[in-house]
Tab-separated table of C-alpha atoms in Angstrom:
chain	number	residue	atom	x	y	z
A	1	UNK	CA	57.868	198.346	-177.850
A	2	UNK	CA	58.913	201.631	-178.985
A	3	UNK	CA	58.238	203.329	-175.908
A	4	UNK	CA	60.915	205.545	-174.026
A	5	UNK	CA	61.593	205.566	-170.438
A	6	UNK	CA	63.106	208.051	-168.232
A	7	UNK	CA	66.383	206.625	-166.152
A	8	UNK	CA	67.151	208.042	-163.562
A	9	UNK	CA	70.319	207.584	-160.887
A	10	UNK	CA	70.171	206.773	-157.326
A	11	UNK	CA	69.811	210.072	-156.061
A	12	UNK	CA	67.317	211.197	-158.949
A	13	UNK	CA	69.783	212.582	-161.569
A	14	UNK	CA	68.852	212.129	-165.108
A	15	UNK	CA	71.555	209.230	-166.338
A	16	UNK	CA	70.115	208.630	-170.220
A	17	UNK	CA	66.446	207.586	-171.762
A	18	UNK	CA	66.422	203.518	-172.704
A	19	UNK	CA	64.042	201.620	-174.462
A	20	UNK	CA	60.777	199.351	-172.221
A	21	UNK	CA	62.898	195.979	-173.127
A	22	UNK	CA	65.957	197.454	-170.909
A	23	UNK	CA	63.736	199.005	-168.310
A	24	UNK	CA	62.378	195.565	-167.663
A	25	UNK	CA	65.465	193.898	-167.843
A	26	UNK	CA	67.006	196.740	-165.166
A	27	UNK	CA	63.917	195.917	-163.265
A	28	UNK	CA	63.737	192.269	-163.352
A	29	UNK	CA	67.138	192.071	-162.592
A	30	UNK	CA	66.831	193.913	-159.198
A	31	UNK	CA	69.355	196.897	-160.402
A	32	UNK	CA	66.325	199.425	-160.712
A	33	UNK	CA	62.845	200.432	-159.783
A	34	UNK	CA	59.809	201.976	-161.416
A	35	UNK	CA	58.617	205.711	-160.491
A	36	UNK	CA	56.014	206.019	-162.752
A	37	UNK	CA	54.098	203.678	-164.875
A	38	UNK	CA	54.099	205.126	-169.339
A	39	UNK	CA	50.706	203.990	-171.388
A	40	UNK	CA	50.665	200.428	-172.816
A	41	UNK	CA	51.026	197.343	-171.745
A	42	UNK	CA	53.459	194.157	-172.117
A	43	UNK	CA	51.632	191.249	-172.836
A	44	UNK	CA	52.711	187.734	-171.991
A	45	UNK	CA	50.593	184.792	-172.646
A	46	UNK	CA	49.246	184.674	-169.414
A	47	UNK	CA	50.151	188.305	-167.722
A	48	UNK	CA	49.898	192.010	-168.704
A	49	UNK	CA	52.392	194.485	-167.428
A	50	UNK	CA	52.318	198.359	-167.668
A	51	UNK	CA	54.949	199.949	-169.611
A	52	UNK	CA	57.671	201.753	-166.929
A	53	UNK	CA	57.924	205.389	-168.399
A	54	UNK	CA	60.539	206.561	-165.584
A	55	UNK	CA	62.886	204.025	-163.610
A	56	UNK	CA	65.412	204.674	-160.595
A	57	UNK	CA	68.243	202.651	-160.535
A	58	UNK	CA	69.146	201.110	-157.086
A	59	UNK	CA	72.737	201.934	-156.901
A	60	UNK	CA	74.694	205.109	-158.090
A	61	UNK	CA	76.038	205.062	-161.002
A	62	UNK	CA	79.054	207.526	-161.096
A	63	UNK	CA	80.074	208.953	-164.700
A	64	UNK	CA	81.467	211.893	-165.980
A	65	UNK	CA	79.455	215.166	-167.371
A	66	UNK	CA	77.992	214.673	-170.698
A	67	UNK	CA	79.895	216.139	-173.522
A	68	UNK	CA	78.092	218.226	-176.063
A	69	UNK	CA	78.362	217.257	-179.500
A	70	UNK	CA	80.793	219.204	-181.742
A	71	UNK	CA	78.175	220.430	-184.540
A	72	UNK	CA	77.544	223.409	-186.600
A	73	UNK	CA	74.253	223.799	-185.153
A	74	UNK	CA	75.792	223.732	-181.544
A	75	UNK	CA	78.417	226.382	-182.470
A	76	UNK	CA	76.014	228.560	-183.944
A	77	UNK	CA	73.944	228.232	-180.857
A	78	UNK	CA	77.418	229.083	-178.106
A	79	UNK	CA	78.376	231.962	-180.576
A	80	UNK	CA	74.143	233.099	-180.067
A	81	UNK	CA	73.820	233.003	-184.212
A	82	UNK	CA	76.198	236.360	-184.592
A	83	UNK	CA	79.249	236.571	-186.578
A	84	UNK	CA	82.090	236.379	-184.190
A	85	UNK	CA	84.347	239.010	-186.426
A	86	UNK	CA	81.505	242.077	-187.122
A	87	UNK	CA	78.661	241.346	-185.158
A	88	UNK	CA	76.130	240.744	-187.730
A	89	UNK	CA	73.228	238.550	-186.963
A	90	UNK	CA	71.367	235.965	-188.770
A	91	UNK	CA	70.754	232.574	-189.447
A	92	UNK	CA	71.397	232.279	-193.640
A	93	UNK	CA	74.349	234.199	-194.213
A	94	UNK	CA	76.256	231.769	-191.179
A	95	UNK	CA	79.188	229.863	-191.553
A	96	UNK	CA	81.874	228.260	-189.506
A	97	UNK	CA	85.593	229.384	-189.773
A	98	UNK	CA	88.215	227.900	-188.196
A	99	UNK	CA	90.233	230.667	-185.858
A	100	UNK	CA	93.592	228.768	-186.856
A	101	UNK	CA	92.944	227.691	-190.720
A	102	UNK	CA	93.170	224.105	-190.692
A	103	UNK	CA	95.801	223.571	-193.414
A	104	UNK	CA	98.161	225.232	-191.200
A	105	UNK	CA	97.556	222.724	-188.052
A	106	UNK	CA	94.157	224.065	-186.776
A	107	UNK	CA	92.488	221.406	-185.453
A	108	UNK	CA	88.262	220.947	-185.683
A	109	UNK	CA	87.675	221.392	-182.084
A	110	UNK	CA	85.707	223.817	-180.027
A	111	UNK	CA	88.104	225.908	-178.794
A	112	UNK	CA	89.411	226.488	-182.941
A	113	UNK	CA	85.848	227.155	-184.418
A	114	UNK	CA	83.808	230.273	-184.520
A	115	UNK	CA	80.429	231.352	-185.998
A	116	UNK	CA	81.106	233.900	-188.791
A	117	UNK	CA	79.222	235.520	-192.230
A	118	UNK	CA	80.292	234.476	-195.649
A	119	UNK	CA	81.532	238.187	-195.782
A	120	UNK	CA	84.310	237.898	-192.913
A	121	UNK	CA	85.303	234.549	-193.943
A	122	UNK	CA	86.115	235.265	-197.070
A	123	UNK	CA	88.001	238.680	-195.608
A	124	UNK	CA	89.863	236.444	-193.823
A	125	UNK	CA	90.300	233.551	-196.232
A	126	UNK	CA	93.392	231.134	-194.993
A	127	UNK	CA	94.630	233.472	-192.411
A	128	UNK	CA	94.546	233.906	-188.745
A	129	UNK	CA	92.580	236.834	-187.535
A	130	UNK	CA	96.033	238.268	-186.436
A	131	UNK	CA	97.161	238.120	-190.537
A	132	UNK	CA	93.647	239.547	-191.562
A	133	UNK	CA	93.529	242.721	-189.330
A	134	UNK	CA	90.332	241.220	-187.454
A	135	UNK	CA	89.772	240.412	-184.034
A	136	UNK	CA	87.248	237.730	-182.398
A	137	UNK	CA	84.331	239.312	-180.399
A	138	UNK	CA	84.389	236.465	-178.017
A	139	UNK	CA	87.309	233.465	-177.902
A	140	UNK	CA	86.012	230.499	-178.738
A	141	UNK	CA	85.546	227.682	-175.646
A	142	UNK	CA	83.811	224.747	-175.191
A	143	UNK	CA	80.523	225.061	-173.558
A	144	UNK	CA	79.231	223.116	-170.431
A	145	UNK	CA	76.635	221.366	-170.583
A	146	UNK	CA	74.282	220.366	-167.521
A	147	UNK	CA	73.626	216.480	-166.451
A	148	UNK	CA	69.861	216.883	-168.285
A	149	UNK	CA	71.206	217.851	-171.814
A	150	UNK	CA	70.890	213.979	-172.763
A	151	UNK	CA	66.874	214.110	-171.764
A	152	UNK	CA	65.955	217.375	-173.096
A	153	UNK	CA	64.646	216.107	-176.589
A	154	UNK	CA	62.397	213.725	-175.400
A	155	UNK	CA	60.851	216.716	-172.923
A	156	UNK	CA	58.761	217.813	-175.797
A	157	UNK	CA	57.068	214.412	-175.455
A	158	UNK	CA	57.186	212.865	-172.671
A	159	UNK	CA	55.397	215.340	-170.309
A	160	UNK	CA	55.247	212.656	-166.953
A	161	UNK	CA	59.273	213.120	-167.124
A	162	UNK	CA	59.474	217.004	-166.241
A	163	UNK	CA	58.960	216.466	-162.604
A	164	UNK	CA	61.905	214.734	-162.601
A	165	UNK	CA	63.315	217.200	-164.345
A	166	UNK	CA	63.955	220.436	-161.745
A	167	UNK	CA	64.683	223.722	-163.911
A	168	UNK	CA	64.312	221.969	-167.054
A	169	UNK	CA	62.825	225.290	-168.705
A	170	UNK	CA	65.747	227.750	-168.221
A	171	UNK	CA	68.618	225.376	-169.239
A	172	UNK	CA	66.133	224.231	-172.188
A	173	UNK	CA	68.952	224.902	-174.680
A	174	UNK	CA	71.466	222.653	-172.846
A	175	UNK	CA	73.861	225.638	-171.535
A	176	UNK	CA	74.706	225.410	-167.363
């Protein structure tokens, strides 16, 4: 059963996507309930059941905000694909450079890393942007993300789920 389904908290939130076998576990269980009904079937020997695509569980769940991942692609996509140090825009001439060089006790974190072009890297080589004579367009921060940015890349596929789903086109690119 490769299917996906859709869970969803108590009062509707998006919590993650699970596999059919945990849906019907969740459901058989008594902890959640189905919302919509996927294509395909489960087949015992004597019974068929439609595959859940989108579940509710019974009881909240509380749990803190989604973190996004620490990535170059998600770095790229907070700085908006420019170079941090001149401007310049692009996605091939991109790197990432650490604001405090790492070998002096920069750490690989979100507030230290910055999008920048092989040009201004190399200008600023093992330095900080203080030593170099440069200065940052934008400090660096950790972005937040909203409660969906777990869901979003099944939305692609998995039509049904939008409903669910309020404002799901504006914060496509997991920014709130």
């Amino acid at each position: 059963m490769p299917s996906n389904v859709l869970v969803l908290n108590q009062n509707y939130e998006p919590l993650n996507v699970c596999n059919a076998t945990r849906a019907f576990n969740l459901i058989d269980r008594g902890k959640a309930e189905i919302l919509e009904h996927g294509s395909g079937y489960l087949r015992s020997p004597s019974m068929q059941f439609p595959l859940p695509s989108v579940i509710r569980l019974i009881y909240l769940i509380r749990r803190p905000r989604p973190q996004m991942r620490l990535s170059r692609r998600e770095v790229f996509n907070r700085d908006g694909y420019t170079c941090q140090y001149c401007g310049r825009r692009g996605q091939r001439e991109l790197t990432l450079d650490h604001v405090m060089p790492r070998h002096r006790g920069g750490r690989h974190t979100w507030d230290n890393l910055v999008t920048a072009c092989k040009s201004c890297s190399h200008r600023k080589a093992g330095r900080t942007p203080i030593e170099a004579k440069m200065r940052l367009l934008r400090e660096p921060f950790q972005p937040r993300v909203s409660s969906y940015y777990v869901v979003y890349p099944y939305l692609s596929n998995e039509e049904g789920w939008r409903k669910f789903i309020p404002g799901w086109e504006p914060a496509a690119d997991g920014y709130a």
